[in-house]
Coordinates of C-alpha atoms in Angstrom, one line a residue:
X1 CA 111.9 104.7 115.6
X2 CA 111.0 106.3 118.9
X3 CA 111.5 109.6 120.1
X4 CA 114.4 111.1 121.5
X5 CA 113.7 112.4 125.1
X6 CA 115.2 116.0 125.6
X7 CA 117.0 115.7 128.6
X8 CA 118.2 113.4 131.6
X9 CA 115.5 114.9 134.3
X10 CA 112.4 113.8 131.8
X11 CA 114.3 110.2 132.0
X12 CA 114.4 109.8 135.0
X13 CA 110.9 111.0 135.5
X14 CA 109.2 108.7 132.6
X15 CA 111.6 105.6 133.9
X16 CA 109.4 102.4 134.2
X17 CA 109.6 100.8 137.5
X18 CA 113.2 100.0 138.5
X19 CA 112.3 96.9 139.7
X20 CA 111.9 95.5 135.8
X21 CA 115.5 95.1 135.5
X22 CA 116.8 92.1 134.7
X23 CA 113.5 91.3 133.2
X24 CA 113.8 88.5 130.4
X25 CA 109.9 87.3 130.3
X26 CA 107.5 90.2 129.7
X27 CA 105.3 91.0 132.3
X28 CA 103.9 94.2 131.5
X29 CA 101.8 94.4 134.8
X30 CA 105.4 95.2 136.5
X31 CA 106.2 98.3 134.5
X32 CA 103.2 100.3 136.8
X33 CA 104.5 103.5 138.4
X34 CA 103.0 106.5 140.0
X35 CA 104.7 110.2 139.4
X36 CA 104.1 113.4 141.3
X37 CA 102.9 116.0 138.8
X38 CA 101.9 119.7 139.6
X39 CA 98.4 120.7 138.8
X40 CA 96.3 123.9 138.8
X41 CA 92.6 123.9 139.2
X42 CA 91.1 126.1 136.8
X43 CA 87.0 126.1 135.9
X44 CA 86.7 124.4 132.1
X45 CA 85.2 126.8 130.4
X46 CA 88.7 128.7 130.2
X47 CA 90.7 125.7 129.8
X48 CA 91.5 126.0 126.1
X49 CA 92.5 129.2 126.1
X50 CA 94.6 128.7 128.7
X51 CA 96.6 126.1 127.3
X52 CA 97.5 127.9 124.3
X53 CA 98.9 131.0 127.0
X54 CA 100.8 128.5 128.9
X55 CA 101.9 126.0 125.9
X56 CA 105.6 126.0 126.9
X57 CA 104.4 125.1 130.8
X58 CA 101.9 122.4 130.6
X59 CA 102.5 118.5 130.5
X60 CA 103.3 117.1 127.2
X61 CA 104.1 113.3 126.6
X62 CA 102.2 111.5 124.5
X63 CA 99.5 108.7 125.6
X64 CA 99.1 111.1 128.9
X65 CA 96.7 113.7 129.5
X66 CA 97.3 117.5 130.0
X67 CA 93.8 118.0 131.3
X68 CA 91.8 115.9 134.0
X69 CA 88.6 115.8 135.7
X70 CA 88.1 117.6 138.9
X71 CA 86.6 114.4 141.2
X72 CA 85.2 117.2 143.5
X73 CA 83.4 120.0 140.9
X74 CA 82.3 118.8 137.5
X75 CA 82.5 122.7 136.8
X76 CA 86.3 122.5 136.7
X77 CA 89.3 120.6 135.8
X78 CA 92.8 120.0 136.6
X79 CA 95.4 121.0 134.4
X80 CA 98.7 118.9 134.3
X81 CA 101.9 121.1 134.6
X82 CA 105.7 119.8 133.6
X83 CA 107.3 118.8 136.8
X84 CA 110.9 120.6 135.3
X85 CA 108.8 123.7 134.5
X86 CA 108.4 125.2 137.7
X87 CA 110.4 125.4 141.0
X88 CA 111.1 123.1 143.3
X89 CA 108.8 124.9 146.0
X90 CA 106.2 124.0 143.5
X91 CA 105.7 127.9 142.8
X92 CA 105.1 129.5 139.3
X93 CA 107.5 131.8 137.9
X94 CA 105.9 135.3 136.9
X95 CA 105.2 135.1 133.8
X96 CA 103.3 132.3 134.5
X97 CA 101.6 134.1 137.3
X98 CA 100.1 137.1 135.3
X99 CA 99.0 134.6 132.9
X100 CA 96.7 133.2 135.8
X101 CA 95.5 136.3 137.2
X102 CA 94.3 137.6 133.4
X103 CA 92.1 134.4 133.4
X104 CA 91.6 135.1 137.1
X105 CA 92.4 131.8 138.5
X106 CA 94.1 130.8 141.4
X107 CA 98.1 130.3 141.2
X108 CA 98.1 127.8 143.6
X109 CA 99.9 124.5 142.5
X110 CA 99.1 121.2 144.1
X111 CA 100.3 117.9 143.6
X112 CA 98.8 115.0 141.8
X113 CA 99.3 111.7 141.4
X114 CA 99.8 110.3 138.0
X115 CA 100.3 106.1 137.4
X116 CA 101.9 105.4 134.8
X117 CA 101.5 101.8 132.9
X118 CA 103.4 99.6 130.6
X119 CA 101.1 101.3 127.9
X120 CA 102.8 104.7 129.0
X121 CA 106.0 104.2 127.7
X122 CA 108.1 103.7 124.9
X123 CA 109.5 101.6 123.2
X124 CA 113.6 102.7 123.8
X125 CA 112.1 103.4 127.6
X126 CA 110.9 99.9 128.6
X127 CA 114.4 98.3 126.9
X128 CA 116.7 100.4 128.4
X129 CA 115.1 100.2 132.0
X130 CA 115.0 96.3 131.4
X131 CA 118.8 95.8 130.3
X132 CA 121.6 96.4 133.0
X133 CA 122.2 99.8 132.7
X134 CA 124.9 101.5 130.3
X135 CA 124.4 98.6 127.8
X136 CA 123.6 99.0 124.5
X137 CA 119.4 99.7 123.7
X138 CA 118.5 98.3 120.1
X139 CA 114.7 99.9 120.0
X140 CA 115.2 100.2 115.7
X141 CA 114.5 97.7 113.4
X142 CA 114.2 97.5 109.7
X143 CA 110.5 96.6 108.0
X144 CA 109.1 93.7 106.0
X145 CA 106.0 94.2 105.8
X146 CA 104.4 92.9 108.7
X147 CA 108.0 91.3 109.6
X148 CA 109.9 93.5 112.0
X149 CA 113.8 92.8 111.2
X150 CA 116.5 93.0 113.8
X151 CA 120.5 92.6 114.7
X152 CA 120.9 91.8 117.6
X153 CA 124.2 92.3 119.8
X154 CA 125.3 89.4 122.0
X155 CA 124.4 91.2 125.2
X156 CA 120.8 91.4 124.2
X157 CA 120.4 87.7 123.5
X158 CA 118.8 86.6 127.2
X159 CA 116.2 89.6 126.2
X160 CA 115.3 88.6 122.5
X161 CA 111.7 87.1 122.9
X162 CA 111.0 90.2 125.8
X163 CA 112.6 92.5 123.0
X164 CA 110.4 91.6 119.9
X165 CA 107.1 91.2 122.1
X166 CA 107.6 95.3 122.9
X167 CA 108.0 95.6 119.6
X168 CA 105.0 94.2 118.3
X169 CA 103.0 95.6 121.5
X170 CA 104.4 99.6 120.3
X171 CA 104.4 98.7 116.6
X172 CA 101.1 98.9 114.8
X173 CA 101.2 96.3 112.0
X174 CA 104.3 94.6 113.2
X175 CA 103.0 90.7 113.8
X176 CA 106.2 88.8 113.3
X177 CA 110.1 89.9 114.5
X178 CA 112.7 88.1 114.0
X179 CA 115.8 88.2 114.6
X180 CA 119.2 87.4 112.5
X181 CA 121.6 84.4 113.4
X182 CA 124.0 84.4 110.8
X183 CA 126.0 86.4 108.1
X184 CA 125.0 85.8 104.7
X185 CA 127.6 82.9 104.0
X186 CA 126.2 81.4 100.9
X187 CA 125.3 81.3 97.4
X188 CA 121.9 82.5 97.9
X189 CA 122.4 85.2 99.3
X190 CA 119.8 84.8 102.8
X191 CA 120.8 83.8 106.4
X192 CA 119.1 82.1 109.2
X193 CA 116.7 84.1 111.4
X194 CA 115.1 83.1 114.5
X195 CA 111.3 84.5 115.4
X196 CA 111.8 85.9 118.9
X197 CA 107.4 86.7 119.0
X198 CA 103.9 86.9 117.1
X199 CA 103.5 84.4 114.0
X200 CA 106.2 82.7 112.0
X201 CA 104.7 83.9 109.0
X202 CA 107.8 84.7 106.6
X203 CA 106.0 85.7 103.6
X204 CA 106.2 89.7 103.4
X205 CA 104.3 92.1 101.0
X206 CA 106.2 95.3 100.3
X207 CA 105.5 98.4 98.8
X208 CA 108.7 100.4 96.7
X209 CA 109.2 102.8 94.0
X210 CA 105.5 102.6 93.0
X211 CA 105.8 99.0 92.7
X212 CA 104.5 95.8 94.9
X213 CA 106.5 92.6 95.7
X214 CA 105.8 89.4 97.7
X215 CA 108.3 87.2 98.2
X216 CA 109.3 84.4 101.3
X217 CA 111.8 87.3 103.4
X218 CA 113.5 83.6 105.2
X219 CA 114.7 81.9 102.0
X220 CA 115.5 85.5 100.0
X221 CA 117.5 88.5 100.1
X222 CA 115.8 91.7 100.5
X223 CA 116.7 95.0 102.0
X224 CA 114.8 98.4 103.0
X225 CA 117.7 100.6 102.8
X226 CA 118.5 99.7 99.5
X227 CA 114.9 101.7 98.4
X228 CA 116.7 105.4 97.5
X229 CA 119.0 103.4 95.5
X230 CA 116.9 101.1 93.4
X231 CA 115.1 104.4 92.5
X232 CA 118.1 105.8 91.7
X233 CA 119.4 103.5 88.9
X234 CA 115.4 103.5 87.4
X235 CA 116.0 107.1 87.4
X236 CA 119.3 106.9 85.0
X237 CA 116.8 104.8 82.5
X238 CA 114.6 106.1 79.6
X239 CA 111.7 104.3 77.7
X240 CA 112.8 101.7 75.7
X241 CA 116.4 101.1 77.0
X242 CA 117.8 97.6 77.8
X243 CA 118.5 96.8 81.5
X244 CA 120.6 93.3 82.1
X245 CA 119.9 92.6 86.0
X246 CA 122.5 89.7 86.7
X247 CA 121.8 89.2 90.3
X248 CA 118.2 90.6 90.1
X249 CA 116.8 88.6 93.3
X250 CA 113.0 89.2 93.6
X251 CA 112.8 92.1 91.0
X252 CA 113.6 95.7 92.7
X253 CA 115.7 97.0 90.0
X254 CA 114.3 94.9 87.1
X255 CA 110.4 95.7 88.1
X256 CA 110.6 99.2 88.4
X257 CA 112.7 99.3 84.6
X258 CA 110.3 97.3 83.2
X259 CA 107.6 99.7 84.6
X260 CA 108.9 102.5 83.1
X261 CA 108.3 100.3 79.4
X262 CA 112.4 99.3 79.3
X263 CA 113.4 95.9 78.1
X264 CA 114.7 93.9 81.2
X265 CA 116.2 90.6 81.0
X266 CA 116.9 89.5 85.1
X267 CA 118.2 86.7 86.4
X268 CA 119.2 84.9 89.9
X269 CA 120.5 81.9 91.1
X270 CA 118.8 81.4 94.0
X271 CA 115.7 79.1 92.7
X272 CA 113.2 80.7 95.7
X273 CA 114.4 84.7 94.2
X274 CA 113.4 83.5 91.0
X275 CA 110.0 81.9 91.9
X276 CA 108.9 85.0 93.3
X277 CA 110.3 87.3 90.3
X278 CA 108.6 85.7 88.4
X279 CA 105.5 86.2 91.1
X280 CA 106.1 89.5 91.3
X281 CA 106.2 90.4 87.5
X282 CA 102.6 88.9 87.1
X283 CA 101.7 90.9 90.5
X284 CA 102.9 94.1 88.7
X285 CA 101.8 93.1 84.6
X286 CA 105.4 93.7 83.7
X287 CA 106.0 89.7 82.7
X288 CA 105.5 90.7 79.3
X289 CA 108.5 93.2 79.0
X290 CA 110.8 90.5 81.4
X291 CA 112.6 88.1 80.0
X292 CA 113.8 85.8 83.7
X293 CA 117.0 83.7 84.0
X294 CA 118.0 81.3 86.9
X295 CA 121.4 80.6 85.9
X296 CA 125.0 81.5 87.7
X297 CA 125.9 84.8 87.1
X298 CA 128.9 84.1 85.3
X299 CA 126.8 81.6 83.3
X300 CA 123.9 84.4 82.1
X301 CA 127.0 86.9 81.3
X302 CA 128.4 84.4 78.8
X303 CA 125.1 83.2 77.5
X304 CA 121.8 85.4 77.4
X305 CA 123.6 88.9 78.0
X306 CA 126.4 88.4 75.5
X307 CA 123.8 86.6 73.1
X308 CA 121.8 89.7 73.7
X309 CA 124.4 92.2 73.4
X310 CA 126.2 90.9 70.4
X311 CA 122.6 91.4 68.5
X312 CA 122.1 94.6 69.9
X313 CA 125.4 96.2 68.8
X314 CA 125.2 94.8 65.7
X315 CA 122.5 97.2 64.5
X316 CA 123.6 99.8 62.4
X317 CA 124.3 103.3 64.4
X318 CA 121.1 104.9 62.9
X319 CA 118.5 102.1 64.4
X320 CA 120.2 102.2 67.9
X321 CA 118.5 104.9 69.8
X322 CA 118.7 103.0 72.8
X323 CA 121.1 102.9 75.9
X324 CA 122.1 99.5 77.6
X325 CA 123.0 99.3 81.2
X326 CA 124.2 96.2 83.7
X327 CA 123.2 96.2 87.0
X328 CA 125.8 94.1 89.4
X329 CA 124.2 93.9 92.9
X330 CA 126.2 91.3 94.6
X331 CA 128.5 93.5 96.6
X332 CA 130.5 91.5 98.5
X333 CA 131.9 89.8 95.0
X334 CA 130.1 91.2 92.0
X335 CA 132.9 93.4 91.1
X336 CA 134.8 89.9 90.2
X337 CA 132.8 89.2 87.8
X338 CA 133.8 92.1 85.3
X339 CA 136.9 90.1 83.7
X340 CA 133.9 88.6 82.1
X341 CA 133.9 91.6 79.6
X342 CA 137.5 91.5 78.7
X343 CA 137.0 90.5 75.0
X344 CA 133.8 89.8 75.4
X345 CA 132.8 90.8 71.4
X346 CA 134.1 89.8 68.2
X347 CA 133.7 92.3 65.5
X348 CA 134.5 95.9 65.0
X349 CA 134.0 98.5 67.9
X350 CA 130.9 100.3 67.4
X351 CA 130.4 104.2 68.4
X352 CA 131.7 105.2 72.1
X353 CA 128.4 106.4 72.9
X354 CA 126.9 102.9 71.8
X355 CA 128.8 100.7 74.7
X356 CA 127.1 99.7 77.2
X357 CA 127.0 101.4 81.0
X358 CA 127.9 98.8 84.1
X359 CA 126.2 100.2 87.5
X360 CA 129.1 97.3 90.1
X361 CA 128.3 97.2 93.7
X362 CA 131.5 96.5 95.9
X363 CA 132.0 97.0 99.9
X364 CA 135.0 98.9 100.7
X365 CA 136.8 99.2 104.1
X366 CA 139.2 101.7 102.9
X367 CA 139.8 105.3 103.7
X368 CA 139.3 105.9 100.3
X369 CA 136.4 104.0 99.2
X370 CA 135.8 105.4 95.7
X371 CA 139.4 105.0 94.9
X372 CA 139.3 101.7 96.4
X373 CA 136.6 100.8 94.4
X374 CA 138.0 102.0 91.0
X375 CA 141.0 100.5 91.4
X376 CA 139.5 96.7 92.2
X377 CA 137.4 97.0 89.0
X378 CA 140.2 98.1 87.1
X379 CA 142.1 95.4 88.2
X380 CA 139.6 93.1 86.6
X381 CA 138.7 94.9 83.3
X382 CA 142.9 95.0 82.9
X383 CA 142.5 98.8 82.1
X384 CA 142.5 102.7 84.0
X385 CA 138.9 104.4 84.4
X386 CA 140.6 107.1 85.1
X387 CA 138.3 109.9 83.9
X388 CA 135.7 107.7 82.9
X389 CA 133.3 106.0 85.8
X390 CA 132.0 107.5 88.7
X391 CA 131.5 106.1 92.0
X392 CA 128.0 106.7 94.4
X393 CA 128.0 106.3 98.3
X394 CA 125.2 104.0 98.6
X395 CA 125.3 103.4 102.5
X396 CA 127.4 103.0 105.4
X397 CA 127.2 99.4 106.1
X398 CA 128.7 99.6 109.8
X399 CA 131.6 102.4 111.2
X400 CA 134.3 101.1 108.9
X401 CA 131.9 99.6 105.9
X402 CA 130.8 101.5 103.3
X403 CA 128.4 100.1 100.3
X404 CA 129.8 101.7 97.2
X405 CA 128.1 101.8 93.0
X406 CA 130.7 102.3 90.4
X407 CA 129.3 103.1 87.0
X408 CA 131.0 103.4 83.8
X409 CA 130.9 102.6 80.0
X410 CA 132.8 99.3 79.6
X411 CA 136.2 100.8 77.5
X412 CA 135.9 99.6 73.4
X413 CA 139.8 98.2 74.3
X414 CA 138.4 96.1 76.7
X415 CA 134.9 94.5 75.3
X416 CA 136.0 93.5 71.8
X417 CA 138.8 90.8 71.1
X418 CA 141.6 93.3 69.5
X419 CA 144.2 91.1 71.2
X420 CA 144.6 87.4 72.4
X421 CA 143.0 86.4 75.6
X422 CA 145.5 86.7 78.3
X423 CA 143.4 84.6 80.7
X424 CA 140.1 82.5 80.4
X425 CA 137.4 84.7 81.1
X426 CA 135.3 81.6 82.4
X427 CA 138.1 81.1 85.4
X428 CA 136.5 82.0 88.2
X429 CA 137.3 85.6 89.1
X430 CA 137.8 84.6 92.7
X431 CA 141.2 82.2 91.6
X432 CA 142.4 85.5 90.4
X433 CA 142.4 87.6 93.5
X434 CA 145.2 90.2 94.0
X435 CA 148.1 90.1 96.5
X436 CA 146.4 90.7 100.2
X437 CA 142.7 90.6 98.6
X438 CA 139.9 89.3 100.8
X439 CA 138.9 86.1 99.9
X440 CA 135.4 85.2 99.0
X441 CA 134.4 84.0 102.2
X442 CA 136.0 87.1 104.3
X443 CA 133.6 89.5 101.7
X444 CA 130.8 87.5 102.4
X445 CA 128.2 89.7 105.5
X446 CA 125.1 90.2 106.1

């Protein structure tokens, strides 16, 4: 991200050219400016010392040079001083001045004349004096790899390809941006991006959690600011506990789990997620402890999780010394999905601290989100967590969008068939909404 500038004087005075605005093809010759900066001449052999005495006074911007040669003595040099650190008259203050005369120099300031080139300025600098001024400056971008990521507004659209060239130019490693042109409005869970400059090259290598994936970043989902919480939920896991991942896409919960010698059993629907989990498995020598799936997630519920569940709660009390835990991550409609466990056992209940933990992602636009949240899932299960789940702030999605995690044991009532099914657990949740719910579609964003 680029650096903040301190105040409105140091904009004005590192502004690129005012002529670039308007700009919508790069031309970086354009950018070129020449500044009036103070200078002292001083003799070089007390140069260093006298930076360090006048730290707080001297030039500093990065890419520019505090310290010059003198083009008329090679026995002395020019030392750049901030234009907003001295007075107008181009005077030192005193403090300043009995600094000079202990080094016995001359406190005489001149003026110098610095240019300034495209390669001056940054990244935030070079947008906002290209856009029409008091719009919007989107200088951030999220990661891939080599793939720069951004969303861009509608007012920045005639700028795109100018946009993702400074990027690459300021942004070492960055050879591909691109830009999204869609929400995420099917089953797969990717949209459709545009590359606005370098390569179309789509297939990123990325480094989380101590673990490596590969995976093509147009044709799956993947997201940076999702890193804190994968680790998170590996965190909750010990050695040798079981970790259903229903919508595992290319691994970053089931990888790490399987990593820290858990049994995982992951699964996706999208066909190109599952390619590269299995890809990435074999890329981190985990394949062995992963069983894959690419099945509907409704589909793996009812068949390899309950399959493996039904074993698994089976054993007697004494040889369980395991936890199992379900990770949802489908937040615009996993939390739908969890009528799936209303009677989902026959058989006896076994021991409270036997049942398996559910970690559900939802979006909430509520004041309340963790309320919010808790009440939706209770709504499906068709009983109160009151007291017994706990909700996690996972990010702020936009100003009134907040990513939520609700965790909880699924309730003994709830998971074994006590009672006669009220409903068919294989209707799709969505057919069941509540009064004034979303629908799918509306949940549905990037």
């Amino acid at each position: 991200m680029p650096e903040i500038l301190e105040n409105e004087a140091d904009l004005e005075l590192y502004s690129p050219n005012p002529e670039v605005c308007g700009m919508t093809t790069l031309d970086r010759a354009a950018f070129k400016r020449t500044i009036v900066v103070p200078f002292i001449r001083v003799k070089k052999e007390v140069v260093s010392k006298l930076l360090k005495a006048l730290k707080h006074t001297t030039l500093k911007r990065p890419g520019l040079k505090r310290v010059i040669d003198d083009p008329e003595d090679e026995d002395s040099r020019f030392v750049l001083l901030h234009p907003h650190k001295i007075s107008a008259d181009y005077s030192l203050g005193e403090k300043e001045q009995k600094i000079l005369k202990q080094f016995n120099i001359n406190s005489q300031v001149s003026k110098y004349n610095l240019e300034l080139t495209y390669d001056n300025f940054k990244v935030e600098e070079i947008l906002r004096s290209v856009l029409p001024k008091g719009q919007e400056v989107t200088s951030g971008f999220s990661r891939i790899g080599h793939i720069a990521h951004l969303n861009l507004r509608d007012h920045q659209q005639p700028y795109k390809h100018l946009i993702g060239q400074v990027i690459i130019d300021k942004s070492p490693g960055i050879t591909c941006v691109v830009n999204k042109t869609n929400i995420i409005d099917n089953i797969y869970r990717n949209f459709q991006m545009e590359v606005l400059a370098g390569e179309a090259n789509m297939i990123a290598k990325a480094k989380e959690n101590h673990a490596a994936y590969e995976f093509d970043f147009s044709k799956v989902y993947w997201n940076s600011r999702l890193s804190s919480e994968h680790g998170r939920i590996t965190e909750l896991l010990k050695p040798g506990d079981i970790l259903f991942d229903v919508f595992a896409g290319v691994g970053p919960f089931a990888i790490p789990a399987a990593k820290k010698k858990c049994s995982v059993f992951a699964n996706d629907l999208n066909p190109e997620s599952y390619k590269w989990l299995l890809h990435n498995c074999k890329l981190n020598k985990v394949d062995k402890n992963i069983k894959s799936f690419n099945m509907d997630g409704r589909d793996f519920l009812l068949g390899p999780l309950k399959e493996e569940l039904t074993k698994e709660l089976s054993l007697p009390t004494k040889e369980r010394k395991n936890s199992v835990h379900i990770v949802m991550n489908l937040p615009a409609l996993a939390i739908e999905f969890l009528d799936v466990f209303r009677h989902f056992l026959d058989g006896k209940p076994c021991s409270t601290e036997l049942l398996p933990t559910v970690h559900c992602y939802s979006f909430s636009k509520h004041d309340n989100p963790a309320k919010d949240v808790q009440e939706r899932a209770e709504a499906f299960l068709g009983t109160s967590l009151e007291g017994r789940s706990s909700t996690h702030l996972v990010r702020n999605v936009s100003p009134n969008k907040e990513m939520m995690c609700i965790s909880f044991q699924i309730p003994a009532e709830v998971l074994y068939k006590q009672c006669t099914h009220e409903e068919n657990p294989e209707e799709p949740a969505s057919k069941r909404l509540r009064p004034n719910e979303d629908s799918p579609e509306e949940k549905l964003i990037s």
